[in-house]
CSV table of C-alpha atoms in Angstrom, one decimal:
chain,number,residue,atom,x,y,z
L,1,MET,CA,120.9,73.4,107.6
L,2,LEU,CA,119.8,76.6,105.7
L,3,THR,CA,119.7,76.2,101.9
L,4,LEU,CA,119.0,78.4,98.9
L,5,LYS,CA,116.2,75.9,97.8
L,6,GLN,CA,114.4,76.6,101.1
L,7,LEU,CA,114.7,80.4,100.6
L,8,GLU,CA,113.6,80.2,97.0
L,9,THR,CA,110.6,78.1,98.0
L,10,PHE,CA,109.8,80.5,100.8
L,11,VAL,CA,109.8,83.5,98.4
L,12,GLN,CA,107.7,81.7,95.8
L,13,VAL,CA,105.0,80.8,98.4
L,14,VAL,CA,104.9,84.5,99.6
L,15,GLU,CA,104.7,85.9,96.1
L,16,LEU,CA,102.1,83.5,94.8
L,17,GLY,CA,100.0,83.3,97.9
L,18,THR,CA,99.6,79.5,98.3
L,19,PHE,CA,101.7,76.4,98.6
L,20,GLU,CA,99.9,74.9,95.5
L,21,ARG,CA,100.8,77.8,93.2
L,22,ALA,CA,104.4,77.7,94.5
L,23,SER,CA,104.7,74.0,93.8
L,24,GLN,CA,103.5,74.6,90.2
L,25,ARG,CA,106.0,77.4,89.7
L,26,LEU,CA,108.8,75.3,91.1
L,27,ASN,CA,107.7,72.2,89.3
L,28,ALA,CA,107.6,70.4,92.7
L,29,THR,CA,105.0,68.5,94.7
L,30,GLN,CA,103.1,70.3,97.5
L,31,SER,CA,104.7,68.0,100.0
L,32,THR,CA,108.1,69.0,98.8
L,33,VAL,CA,107.2,72.7,99.2
L,34,SER,CA,105.8,72.0,102.7
L,35,LYS,CA,108.9,70.1,103.7
L,36,ARG,CA,111.2,72.9,102.6
L,37,ILE,CA,109.2,75.5,104.5
L,38,SER,CA,109.3,73.2,107.6
L,39,GLU,CA,113.1,72.8,107.3
L,40,LEU,CA,113.5,76.5,106.9
L,41,GLU,CA,111.5,77.1,110.1
L,42,GLN,CA,113.5,74.5,111.9
L,43,ALA,CA,116.8,76.0,110.7
L,44,THR,CA,115.9,79.5,111.7
L,45,GLY,CA,113.8,78.7,114.7
L,46,LEU,CA,111.2,81.1,113.5
L,47,PRO,CA,107.4,80.6,112.8
L,48,LEU,CA,107.1,82.0,109.3
L,49,PHE,CA,103.5,81.6,108.4
L,50,ASP,CA,100.2,82.0,110.4
L,51,ARG,CA,98.7,78.5,110.2
L,52,SER,CA,95.3,79.7,111.5
L,53,ARG,CA,94.6,81.2,108.0
L,54,ARG,CA,93.9,79.4,104.8
L,55,SER,CA,96.2,81.6,102.7
L,56,ALA,CA,100.0,81.8,103.2
L,57,ARG,CA,100.0,84.8,105.5
L,58,LEU,CA,103.4,85.8,106.9
L,59,THR,CA,104.1,86.3,110.6
L,60,GLU,CA,106.2,89.3,111.8
L,61,GLU,CA,109.3,87.0,111.8
L,62,GLY,CA,108.4,85.9,108.3
L,63,GLU,CA,108.2,89.5,107.1
L,64,ARG,CA,111.7,90.2,108.4
L,65,LEU,CA,113.1,87.0,106.9
L,66,LEU,CA,111.5,87.8,103.5
L,67,GLU,CA,113.7,90.9,103.0
L,68,LEU,CA,116.8,88.9,103.9
L,69,ALA,CA,115.8,86.1,101.6
L,70,TYR,CA,115.5,88.4,98.6
L,71,ALA,CA,118.9,89.9,99.3
L,72,THR,CA,120.5,86.4,99.8
L,73,LEU,CA,119.0,85.0,96.5
L,74,GLU,CA,120.0,88.1,94.6
L,75,GLY,CA,123.6,87.7,95.9
L,76,ALA,CA,123.7,84.1,95.0
L,77,LYS,CA,122.5,84.9,91.5
L,78,GLN,CA,125.2,87.5,91.0
L,79,ILE,CA,127.8,85.0,92.2
L,80,LEU,CA,126.7,82.4,89.7
L,81,GLU,CA,126.8,85.0,86.9
L,82,LEU,CA,130.3,86.1,87.6
L,83,ASN,CA,131.7,83.8,84.9
L,84,GLU,CA,129.1,84.7,82.3
L,85,LYS,CA,129.8,87.2,79.5
L,86,PRO,CA,127.3,90.1,79.2
L,87,ASP,CA,126.7,89.4,75.5
L,88,ARG,CA,125.6,85.8,76.3
L,89,THR,CA,123.0,86.8,78.9
L,90,LEU,CA,119.5,86.8,77.6
L,91,HIS,CA,116.7,87.8,80.1
L,92,ARG,CA,113.2,86.4,79.3
L,93,VAL,CA,110.2,88.3,80.5
L,94,ARG,CA,106.7,87.1,80.1
L,95,ILE,CA,104.5,90.1,79.8
L,96,GLY,CA,100.8,90.6,79.3
L,97,PHE,CA,98.9,93.6,77.7
L,98,THR,CA,95.2,94.4,77.1
L,99,GLU,CA,93.8,95.1,73.7
L,100,LEU,CA,93.8,98.9,74.3
L,101,ALA,CA,97.6,98.9,74.7
L,102,ALA,CA,98.0,96.7,71.6
L,103,LEU,CA,95.8,99.1,69.6
L,104,THR,CA,97.8,102.2,70.7
L,105,TRP,CA,101.3,102.4,72.0
L,106,LEU,CA,102.5,98.8,72.2
L,107,PRO,CA,103.7,98.3,68.6
L,108,GLY,CA,105.9,101.4,68.8
L,109,PHE,CA,107.3,100.4,72.2
L,110,LEU,CA,108.2,96.9,71.1
L,111,ARG,CA,110.0,98.3,68.0
L,112,ASP,CA,112.1,100.7,70.1
L,113,TYR,CA,112.7,98.5,73.1
L,114,THR,CA,113.9,95.5,71.0
L,115,THR,CA,116.6,97.8,69.6
L,116,GLU,CA,117.5,99.4,72.9
L,117,ARG,CA,117.6,96.1,74.9
L,118,PRO,CA,118.7,93.1,72.7
L,119,ASP,CA,119.5,91.3,75.9
L,120,ILE,CA,115.9,91.1,76.9
L,121,ARG,CA,113.3,88.8,75.2
L,122,LEU,CA,109.7,89.8,75.8
L,123,ASP,CA,107.2,87.0,75.4
L,124,ILE,CA,103.9,88.9,74.7
L,125,THR,CA,100.4,87.8,75.6
L,126,ILE,CA,97.3,89.9,74.6
L,127,ASP,CA,94.1,89.2,76.5
L,128,MET,CA,91.4,90.6,78.7
L,129,SER,CA,92.7,92.2,81.9
L,130,ARG,CA,91.0,89.7,84.3
L,131,THR,CA,92.5,86.8,82.4
L,132,LEU,CA,95.9,88.4,82.5
L,133,TYR,CA,95.7,89.0,86.2
L,134,GLN,CA,94.8,85.4,86.8
L,135,GLN,CA,97.8,84.3,84.8
L,136,PHE,CA,100.0,86.7,86.8
L,137,GLN,CA,98.7,85.2,90.0
L,138,ASP,CA,99.4,81.7,88.8
L,139,GLY,CA,103.0,82.6,87.9
L,140,GLU,CA,102.4,82.3,84.1
L,141,LEU,CA,103.3,86.0,83.5
L,142,ASP,CA,106.0,88.1,85.1
L,143,LEU,CA,104.5,91.5,84.4
L,144,VAL,CA,101.1,92.7,83.3
L,145,VAL,CA,99.8,96.0,82.1
L,146,ILE,CA,96.1,96.2,83.1
L,147,PRO,CA,93.6,98.6,84.8
L,148,GLN,CA,93.9,98.9,88.5
L,149,VAL,CA,93.0,95.7,90.4
L,150,PRO,CA,92.4,96.7,94.1
L,151,GLU,CA,93.2,93.2,95.5
L,152,ALA,CA,96.6,93.2,93.8
L,153,PHE,CA,97.8,96.2,96.0
L,154,ALA,CA,97.1,94.2,99.2
L,155,GLN,CA,99.2,91.2,98.1
L,156,PRO,CA,102.8,91.0,99.6
L,157,GLY,CA,105.5,91.0,97.0
L,158,VAL,CA,103.4,92.7,94.3
L,159,GLU,CA,104.8,96.0,93.0
L,160,ALA,CA,102.8,98.5,90.9
L,161,GLN,CA,103.8,101.4,88.6
L,162,LEU,CA,101.1,103.8,87.3
L,163,LEU,CA,101.4,104.2,83.5
L,164,GLU,CA,98.6,106.5,82.7
L,165,GLU,CA,95.1,107.7,83.7
L,166,VAL,CA,92.8,107.1,80.8
L,167,GLU,CA,89.8,109.4,80.2
L,168,MET,CA,86.5,107.6,79.5
L,169,ALA,CA,83.4,108.9,77.8
L,170,PHE,CA,80.0,107.7,76.5
L,171,MET,CA,79.7,107.6,72.7
L,172,ALA,CA,76.8,107.0,70.3
L,173,ARG,CA,76.0,107.1,66.6
L,174,GLU,CA,75.5,110.7,65.6
L,175,GLY,CA,71.9,111.8,66.0
L,176,LEU,CA,70.9,108.8,68.1
L,177,VAL,CA,70.8,110.8,71.4
L,178,GLY,CA,68.9,114.0,71.0
L,179,ASP,CA,69.1,115.3,74.6
L,180,PRO,CA,71.0,118.5,75.2
L,181,SER,CA,74.5,118.4,76.6
L,182,PRO,CA,75.4,117.4,79.3
L,183,VAL,CA,73.2,114.4,79.2
L,184,SER,CA,71.8,112.9,82.4
L,185,PHE,CA,72.2,109.3,83.3
L,186,ARG,CA,68.4,109.1,83.6
L,187,ALA,CA,68.2,110.1,79.9
L,188,LEU,CA,70.8,107.6,78.8
L,189,GLU,CA,68.8,104.7,80.3
L,190,ARG,CA,66.5,105.0,77.3
L,191,TYR,CA,69.2,103.5,75.1
L,192,PRO,CA,70.7,100.0,75.1
L,193,LEU,CA,74.0,100.0,76.9
L,194,ILE,CA,76.7,97.9,75.2
L,195,SER,CA,80.0,97.1,77.0
L,196,GLN,CA,82.9,94.7,77.2
L,197,GLY,CA,82.4,91.5,79.2
L,198,LYS,CA,83.2,90.5,82.8
L,199,ARG,CA,86.8,89.8,81.9
L,200,SER,CA,87.4,93.4,81.0
L,201,GLY,CA,88.9,95.4,83.9
L,202,PHE,CA,87.8,98.9,82.8
L,203,ALA,CA,84.3,97.6,81.9
L,204,HIS,CA,84.0,96.1,85.4
L,205,ASP,CA,85.1,99.4,87.0
L,206,ILE,CA,82.9,101.6,84.8
L,207,ASN,CA,79.8,99.3,85.2
L,208,ARG,CA,80.2,99.4,88.9
L,209,TRP,CA,80.5,103.2,88.9
L,210,LEU,CA,77.4,103.4,86.6
L,211,SER,CA,75.4,101.2,89.0
L,212,HIS,CA,76.1,103.7,91.7
L,213,GLN,CA,74.6,106.4,89.5
L,214,GLY,CA,71.4,104.3,89.1
L,215,MET,CA,72.0,102.9,85.7
L,216,THR,CA,71.2,99.3,85.0
L,217,ALA,CA,73.6,96.6,83.6
L,218,SER,CA,74.5,96.5,79.9
L,219,ASN,CA,72.1,94.8,77.5
L,220,LEU,CA,74.8,93.6,75.1
L,221,THR,CA,78.5,92.7,75.5
L,222,ALA,CA,81.4,92.4,73.1
L,223,ASP,CA,84.9,91.6,74.3
L,224,ASN,CA,86.6,93.0,71.2
L,225,LEU,CA,87.0,96.8,71.4
L,226,LEU,CA,86.8,97.4,67.6
L,227,ALA,CA,83.7,95.2,67.4
L,228,LEU,CA,82.2,97.3,70.2
L,229,VAL,CA,82.9,100.5,68.1
L,230,GLY,CA,81.2,98.8,65.1
L,231,LEU,CA,78.1,98.0,67.1
L,232,VAL,CA,77.8,101.5,68.4
L,233,ALA,CA,78.4,102.9,64.9
L,234,ALA,CA,75.6,100.7,63.6
L,235,GLY,CA,73.2,102.4,66.1
L,236,ARG,CA,72.7,99.3,68.3
L,237,GLY,CA,73.1,101.4,71.4
L,238,ILE,CA,75.5,103.5,73.5
L,239,SER,CA,78.8,102.5,75.1
L,240,VAL,CA,81.8,103.8,77.2
L,241,PHE,CA,85.1,104.1,75.3
L,242,PRO,CA,88.6,105.4,76.1
L,243,LYS,CA,87.7,108.9,75.0
L,244,LEU,CA,90.8,110.3,73.3
L,245,CYS,CA,91.7,107.0,71.6
L,246,VAL,CA,88.3,106.4,69.9
L,247,GLN,CA,87.9,110.2,69.3
L,248,ARG,CA,90.7,110.0,66.8
L,249,PHE,CA,88.5,108.0,64.4
L,250,ALA,CA,85.0,108.6,65.9
L,251,ARG,CA,83.8,111.0,63.2
L,252,GLU,CA,84.8,108.7,60.4
L,253,GLN,CA,82.8,106.0,62.0
L,254,GLY,CA,79.8,108.3,62.5
L,255,LEU,CA,80.2,108.5,66.3
L,256,GLU,CA,79.8,111.4,68.7
L,257,ILE,CA,80.9,112.0,72.3
L,258,LEU,CA,78.2,112.4,74.8
L,259,GLU,CA,79.1,114.8,77.6
L,260,THR,CA,77.5,113.6,80.8
L,261,SER,CA,76.9,115.1,84.3
L,262,PRO,CA,78.7,114.0,86.3
L,263,PRO,CA,81.6,113.0,83.9
L,264,LEU,CA,82.9,109.5,83.9
L,265,PRO,CA,85.9,108.7,86.1
L,266,THR,CA,89.3,108.0,84.6
L,267,ILE,CA,90.8,104.5,84.7
L,268,GLY,CA,94.3,104.0,85.9
L,269,TYR,CA,96.5,101.6,84.0
L,270,TYR,CA,99.3,100.0,85.9
L,271,ALA,CA,102.3,97.7,85.4
L,272,LEU,CA,102.1,95.0,88.0
L,273,TYR,CA,105.1,92.7,88.7
L,274,HIS,CA,106.5,90.4,91.4
L,275,GLY,CA,109.2,91.8,93.7
L,276,GLY,CA,111.5,88.9,93.6
L,277,VAL,CA,115.2,88.3,92.7
L,278,ARG,CA,114.6,90.1,89.3
L,279,ILE,CA,112.9,93.1,90.8
L,280,SER,CA,115.6,95.6,89.4
L,281,LEU,CA,114.9,94.3,85.9
L,282,PHE,CA,111.1,94.6,86.3
L,283,GLU,CA,111.4,98.0,87.9
L,284,GLU,CA,113.5,99.3,84.9
L,285,LEU,CA,111.0,97.7,82.4
L,286,ALA,CA,108.0,99.2,84.3
L,287,LEU,CA,109.5,102.7,84.1
L,288,ARG,CA,110.3,102.3,80.4
L,289,LEU,CA,106.6,101.2,79.9
L,290,ALA,CA,105.5,104.3,81.8
L,291,SER,CA,107.5,106.6,79.5
L,292,ALA,CA,106.1,104.9,76.4
L,293,ALA,CA,102.4,104.5,77.4
L,294,ASP,CA,100.1,106.7,75.4
L,295,PHE,CA,96.5,105.3,75.2
L,296,THR,CA,95.3,108.2,73.1
L,297,SER,CA,96.6,107.4,69.6
L,298,PRO,CA,95.7,104.3,67.6
L,299,PHE,CA,98.8,103.1,65.9
L,300,PHE,CA,96.9,102.4,62.7
L,301,PHE,CA,95.5,105.9,62.4
L,302,SER,CA,97.8,107.9,60.2
L,303,GLU,CA,98.6,111.6,60.6
L,304,HIS,CA,97.0,112.2,57.2
L,305,SER,CA,93.7,110.6,58.4
L,306,LEU,CA,93.9,112.7,61.6
L,307,SER,CA,94.4,115.9,59.7
L,308,ARG,CA,91.5,115.1,57.3
L,309,SER,CA,89.2,114.2,60.3
L,310,GLU,CA,90.1,117.4,62.2
L,311,SER,CA,89.5,119.4,59.0
L,312,HIS,CA,86.1,117.8,58.5
L,313,SER,CA,85.3,118.5,62.1
L,314,SER,CA,86.2,122.2,61.9
L,315,GLU,CA,84.1,122.5,58.7
L,316,GLY,CA,81.1,121.2,60.4
L,317,MET,CA,81.3,123.7,63.3
């Protein structure tokens, strides 16, 4: 007999990629998960997974059943909610952000969104992008805002919404690099390269791109973005920063932007979420995040400070 438990288990296995992760999400044993999948295959008469592969890869029949499973579970959810009053419904969304979002647009978004949607509780995690992505894969987070992770786009059931392309640039303490602009990468190799660690998504992408340009790996790492700014301001080396964000207070910290040839690539920041029974809620939230995302303005940098910095910059020209 076909049951909702079987369909729910099937969806979780597909979304999380393995029977083990599905069992953790469902708080069930792996044998229970396997049994439900076997019962579902017996009830439908369809082979749902390719057993020749280590991961839970769907067959063509499984792909067709997945869409119907989503629709069935959503319908069941709506039926069970018929007797609930809207003012008693509270949706909990576990969402992860990187430090760059927390330093720029996230505080304003949380202030406004809490007022707009009192029916939604956002449980916030701030961490490095690779850590957030692992928590997303393990089912510990429902939605993450991180730089593009290529492997995520190949996973079934994972949806992505582009929030913003972030411009990157090399920076150094004023006067440290005396080469004429634009500076070549060969010239930059004379200076220690400081970057965020391996858990940083944008550092991973930038370092890989730099290696293709012939630059060696960084000499020093610091996971905290503001600590990284401090190290560069102290003259310990050069680093790559989100250009417009750090530019807002770069002069006050004694930093200058190094124009390079070729220029650094932009880094796309995405909202990633699972396409399950709550996909409409996650889609709406992702679109709201896209409208709020602005990685160029530090929330702690006042308009007065900005005007004073720009005035000082114009006087020095």
